[in-house]
Short mmCIF file of C-alpha atoms in Angstrom, two decimals:
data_model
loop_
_atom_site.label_atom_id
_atom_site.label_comp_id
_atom_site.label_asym_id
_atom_site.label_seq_id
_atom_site.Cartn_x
_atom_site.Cartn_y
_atom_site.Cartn_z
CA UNK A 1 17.37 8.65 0.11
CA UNK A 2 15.59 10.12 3.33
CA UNK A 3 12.59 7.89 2.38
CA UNK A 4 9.12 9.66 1.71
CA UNK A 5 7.72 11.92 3.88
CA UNK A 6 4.32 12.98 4.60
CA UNK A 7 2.71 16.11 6.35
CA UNK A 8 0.91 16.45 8.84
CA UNK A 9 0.82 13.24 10.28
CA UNK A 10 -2.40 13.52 11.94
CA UNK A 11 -5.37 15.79 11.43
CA UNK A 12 -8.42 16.22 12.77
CA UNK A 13 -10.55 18.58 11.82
CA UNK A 14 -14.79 18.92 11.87
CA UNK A 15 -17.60 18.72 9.73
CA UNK A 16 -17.67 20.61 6.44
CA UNK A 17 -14.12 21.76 6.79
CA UNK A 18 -11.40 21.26 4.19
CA UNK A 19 -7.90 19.79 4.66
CA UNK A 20 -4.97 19.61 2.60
CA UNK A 21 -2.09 17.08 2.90
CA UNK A 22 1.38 17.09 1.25
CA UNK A 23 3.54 14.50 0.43
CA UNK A 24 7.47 14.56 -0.92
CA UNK A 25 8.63 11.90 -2.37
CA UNK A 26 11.63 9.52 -2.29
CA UNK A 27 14.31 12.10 -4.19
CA UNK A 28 14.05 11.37 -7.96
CA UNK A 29 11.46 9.36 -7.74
CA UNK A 30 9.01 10.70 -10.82
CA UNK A 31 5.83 8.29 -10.21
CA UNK A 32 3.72 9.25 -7.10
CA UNK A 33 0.31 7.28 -5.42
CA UNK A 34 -2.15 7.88 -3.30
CA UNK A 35 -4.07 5.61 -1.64
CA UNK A 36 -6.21 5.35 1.57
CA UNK A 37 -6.58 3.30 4.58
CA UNK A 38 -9.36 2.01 6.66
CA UNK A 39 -9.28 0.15 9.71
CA UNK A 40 -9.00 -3.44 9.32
CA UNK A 41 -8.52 -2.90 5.38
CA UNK A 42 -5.93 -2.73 2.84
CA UNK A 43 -4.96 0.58 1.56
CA UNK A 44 -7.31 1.38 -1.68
CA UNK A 45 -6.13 3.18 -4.76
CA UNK A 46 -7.03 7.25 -5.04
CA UNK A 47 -4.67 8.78 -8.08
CA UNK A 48 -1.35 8.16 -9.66
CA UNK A 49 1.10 10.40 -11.08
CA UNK A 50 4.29 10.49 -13.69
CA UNK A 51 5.63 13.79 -13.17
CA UNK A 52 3.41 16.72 -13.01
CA UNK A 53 0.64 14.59 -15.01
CA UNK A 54 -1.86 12.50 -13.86
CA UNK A 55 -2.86 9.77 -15.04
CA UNK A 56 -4.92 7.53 -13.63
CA UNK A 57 -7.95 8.54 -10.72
CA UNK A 58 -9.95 5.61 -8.76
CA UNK A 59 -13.54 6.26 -9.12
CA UNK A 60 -13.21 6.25 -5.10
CA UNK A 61 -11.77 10.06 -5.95
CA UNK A 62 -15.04 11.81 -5.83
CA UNK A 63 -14.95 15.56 -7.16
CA UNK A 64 -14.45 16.55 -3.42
CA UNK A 65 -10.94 15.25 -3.74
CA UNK A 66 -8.35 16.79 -5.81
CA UNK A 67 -4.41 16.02 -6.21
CA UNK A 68 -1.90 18.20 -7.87
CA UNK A 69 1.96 17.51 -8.63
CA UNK A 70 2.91 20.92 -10.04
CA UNK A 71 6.58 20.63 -10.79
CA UNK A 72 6.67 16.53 -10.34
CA UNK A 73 8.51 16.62 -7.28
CA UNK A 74 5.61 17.42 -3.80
CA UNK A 75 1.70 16.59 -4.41
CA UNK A 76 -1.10 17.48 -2.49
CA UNK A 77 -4.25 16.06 -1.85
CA UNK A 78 -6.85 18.30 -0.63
CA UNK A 79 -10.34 17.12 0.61
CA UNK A 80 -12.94 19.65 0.25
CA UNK A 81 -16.63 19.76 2.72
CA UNK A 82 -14.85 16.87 5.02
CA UNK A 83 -17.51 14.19 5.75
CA UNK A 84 -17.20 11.52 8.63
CA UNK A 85 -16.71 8.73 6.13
CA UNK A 86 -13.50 10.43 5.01
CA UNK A 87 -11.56 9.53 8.53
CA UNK A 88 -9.20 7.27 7.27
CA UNK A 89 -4.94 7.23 6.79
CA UNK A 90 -4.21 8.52 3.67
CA UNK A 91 -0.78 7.14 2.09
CA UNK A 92 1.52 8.39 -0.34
CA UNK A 93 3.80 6.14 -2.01
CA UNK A 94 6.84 6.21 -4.42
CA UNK A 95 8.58 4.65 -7.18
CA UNK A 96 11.63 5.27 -9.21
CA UNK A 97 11.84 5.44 -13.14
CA UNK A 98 14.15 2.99 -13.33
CA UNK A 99 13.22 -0.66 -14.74
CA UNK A 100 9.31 -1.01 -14.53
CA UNK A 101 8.87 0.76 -11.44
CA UNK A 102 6.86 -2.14 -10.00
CA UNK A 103 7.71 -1.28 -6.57
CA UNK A 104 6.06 1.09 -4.33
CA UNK A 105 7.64 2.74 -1.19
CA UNK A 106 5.08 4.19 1.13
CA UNK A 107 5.36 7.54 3.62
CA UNK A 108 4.03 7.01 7.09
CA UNK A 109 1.09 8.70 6.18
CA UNK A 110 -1.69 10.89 7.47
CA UNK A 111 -4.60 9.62 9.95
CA UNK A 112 -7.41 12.24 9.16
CA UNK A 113 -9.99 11.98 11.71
CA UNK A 114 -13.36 14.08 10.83
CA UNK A 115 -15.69 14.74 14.00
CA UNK B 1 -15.16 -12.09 -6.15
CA UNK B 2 -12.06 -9.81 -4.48
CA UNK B 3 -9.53 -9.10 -6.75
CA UNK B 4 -6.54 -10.28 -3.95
CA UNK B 5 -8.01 -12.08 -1.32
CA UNK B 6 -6.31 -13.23 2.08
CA UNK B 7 -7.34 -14.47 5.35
CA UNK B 8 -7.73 -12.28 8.15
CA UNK B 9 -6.64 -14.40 10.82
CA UNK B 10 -5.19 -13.42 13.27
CA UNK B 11 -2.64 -16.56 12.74
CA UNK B 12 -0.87 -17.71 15.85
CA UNK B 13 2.56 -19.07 15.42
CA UNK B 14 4.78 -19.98 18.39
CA UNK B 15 8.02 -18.65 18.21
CA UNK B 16 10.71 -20.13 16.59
CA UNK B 17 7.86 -22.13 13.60
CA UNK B 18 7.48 -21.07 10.46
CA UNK B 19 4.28 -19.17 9.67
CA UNK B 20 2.83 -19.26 6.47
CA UNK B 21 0.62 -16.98 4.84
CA UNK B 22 -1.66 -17.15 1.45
CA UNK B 23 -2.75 -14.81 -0.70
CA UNK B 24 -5.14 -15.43 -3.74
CA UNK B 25 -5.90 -13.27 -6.86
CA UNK B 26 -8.32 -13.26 -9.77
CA UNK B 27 -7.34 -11.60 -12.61
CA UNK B 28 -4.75 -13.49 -14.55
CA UNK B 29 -2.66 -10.47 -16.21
CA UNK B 30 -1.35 -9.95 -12.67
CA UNK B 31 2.47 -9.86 -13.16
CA UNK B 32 3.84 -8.21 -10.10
CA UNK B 33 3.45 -9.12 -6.75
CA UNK B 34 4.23 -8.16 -3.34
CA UNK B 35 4.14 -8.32 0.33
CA UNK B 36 3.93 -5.58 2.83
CA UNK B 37 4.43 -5.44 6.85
CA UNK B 38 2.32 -2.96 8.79
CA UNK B 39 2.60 -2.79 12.17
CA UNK B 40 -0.40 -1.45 14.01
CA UNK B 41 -1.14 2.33 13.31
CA UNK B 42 1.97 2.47 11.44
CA UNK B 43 2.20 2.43 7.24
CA UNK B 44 3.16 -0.35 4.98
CA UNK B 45 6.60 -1.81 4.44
CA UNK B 46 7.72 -3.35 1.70
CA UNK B 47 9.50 -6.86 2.24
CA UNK B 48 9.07 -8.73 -0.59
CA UNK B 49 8.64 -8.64 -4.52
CA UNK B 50 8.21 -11.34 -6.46
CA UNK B 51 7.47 -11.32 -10.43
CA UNK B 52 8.01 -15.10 -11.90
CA UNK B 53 7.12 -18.24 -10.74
CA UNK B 54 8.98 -20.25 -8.09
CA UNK B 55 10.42 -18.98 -4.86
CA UNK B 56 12.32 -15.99 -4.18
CA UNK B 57 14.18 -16.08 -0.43
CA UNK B 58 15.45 -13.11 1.50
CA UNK B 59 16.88 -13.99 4.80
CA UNK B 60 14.46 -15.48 6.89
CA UNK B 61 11.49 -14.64 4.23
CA UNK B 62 10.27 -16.47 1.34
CA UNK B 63 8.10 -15.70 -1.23
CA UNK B 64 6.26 -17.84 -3.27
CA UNK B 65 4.59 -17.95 -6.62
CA UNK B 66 2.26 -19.73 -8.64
CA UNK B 67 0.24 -17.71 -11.84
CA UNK B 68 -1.18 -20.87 -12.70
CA UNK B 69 -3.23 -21.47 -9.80
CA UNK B 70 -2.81 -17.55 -9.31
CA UNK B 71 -1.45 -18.10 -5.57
CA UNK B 72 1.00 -16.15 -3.75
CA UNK B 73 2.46 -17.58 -0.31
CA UNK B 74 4.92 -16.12 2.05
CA UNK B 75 6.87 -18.14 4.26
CA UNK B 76 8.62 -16.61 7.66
CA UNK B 77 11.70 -19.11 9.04
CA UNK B 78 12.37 -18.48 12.40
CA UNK B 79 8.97 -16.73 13.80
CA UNK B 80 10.11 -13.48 15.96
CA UNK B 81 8.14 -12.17 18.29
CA UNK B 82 8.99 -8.75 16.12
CA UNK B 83 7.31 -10.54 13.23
CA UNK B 84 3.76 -9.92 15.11
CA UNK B 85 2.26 -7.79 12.15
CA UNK B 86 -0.61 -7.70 9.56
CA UNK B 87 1.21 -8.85 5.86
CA UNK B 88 -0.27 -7.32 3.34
CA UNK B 89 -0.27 -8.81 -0.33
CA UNK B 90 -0.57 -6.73 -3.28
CA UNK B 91 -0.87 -7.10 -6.78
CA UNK B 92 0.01 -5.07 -9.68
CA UNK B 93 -1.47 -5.49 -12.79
CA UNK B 94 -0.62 -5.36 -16.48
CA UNK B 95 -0.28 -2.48 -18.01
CA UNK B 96 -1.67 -0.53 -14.92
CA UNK B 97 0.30 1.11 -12.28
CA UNK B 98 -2.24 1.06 -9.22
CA UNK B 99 -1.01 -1.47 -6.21
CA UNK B 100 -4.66 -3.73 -5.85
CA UNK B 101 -4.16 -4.76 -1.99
CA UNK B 102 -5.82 -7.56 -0.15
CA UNK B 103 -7.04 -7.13 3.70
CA UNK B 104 -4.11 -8.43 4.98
CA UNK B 105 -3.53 -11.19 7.42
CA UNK B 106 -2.78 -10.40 11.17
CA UNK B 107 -0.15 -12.47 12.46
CA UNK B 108 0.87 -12.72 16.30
CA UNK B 109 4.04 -14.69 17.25
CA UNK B 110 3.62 -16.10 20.63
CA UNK B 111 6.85 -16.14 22.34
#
């Protein structure tokens, strides 16, 4: 396993502007997570996916924010009319099918930083 | 009430003492639980996983639990100076898949 990976790894980008970020995870591995970071907090929830479907959004996720996982392997998470309060790291984080999947590997994730 | 709560710190240890770190949760269908390292402007690691009560040791790391008193503790032998982190605890619940994270705890090992 090469671990997950996340791109880009940083991003800034202005006002208003949209972004998109992609994450791969660990080979086989067919549930996927989102979350973000803040400073000086843990990371929050965003979405979760089992394969392509998903199945369970944080109310954080406002309609601004959409993730897709079209052939359950990459997802993308795509922030639409960037607003300051959306500079955070955004994490993506795997787990296997095997057993009860309780435990999460995370990518090194993407520090968005609206100006 | 937070749903995992831990204390910020920053916890000073001097090397070569054990530090000790606490975690707290409130809702009692918790079953998994975990602890992360994150070093500064890096992403999360996982170290630990614990999922019954009683300890659970890997190398120089154990990790405690008790659902009754809905505690989690994590216990670092042997302080490195490499151990200088914020730990992360995190708490899966029931029948959901979403990690529920507290704010972490910033330790610094003081050589």
């Amino acid at each position: 396993d090469t671990g997950v990976s996340q791109n880009p790894r940083h991003k800034i980008t202005k006002r208003g502007q949209n972004v998109t970020f992609r994450c791969d995870p660990i080979s086989e591995h067919n549930r996927l997570y989102w979350y973000r970071q803040t400073l000086g907090q843990g990371p929050e929830f965003l979405t979760y996916f089992q394969n392509e479907a998903q199945l369970e959004k944080s109310r954080l996720l406002s309609d601004r924010f959409s993730a897709e996982r079209p052939k359950g392997s990459f997802s993308t998470l795509e922030i639409q009319r960037t607003e300051q309060g959306d500079s955070a790291m955004y994490l993506c984080a795997s787990t296997s099918r095997d057993g009860a999947g309780r435990e999460q590997y995370f990518g090194p994730g993407t520090r968005l930083t609206v100006t | 009430q937070k749903e995992v709560e831990q204390n910020s710190g920053p916890l000073s240890v001097p090397e070569g003492a054990i530090a000790s770190l606490n975690c707290t949760y409130s809702d009692r269908v918790s079953q998994s639980f975990f602890w992360y390292r994150q070093y500064s402007g890096k992403s999360p690691e996982l170290i630990m996983s614990i999922y019954s009560n009683g300890d659970k040791e890997d190398g120089r790391f154990t990790a405690q639990l008790n659902k009754a008193s809905q505690y989690v503790s994590l216990l670092i032998r042997d302080s490195q100076p490499s151990d200088s982190a914020t730990y992360l605890c995190a708490v899966k619940v029931q029948g959901a898949q979403k990690l529920v994270f507290g704010q972490g705890t910033r330790l610094t090992i003081n050589p």
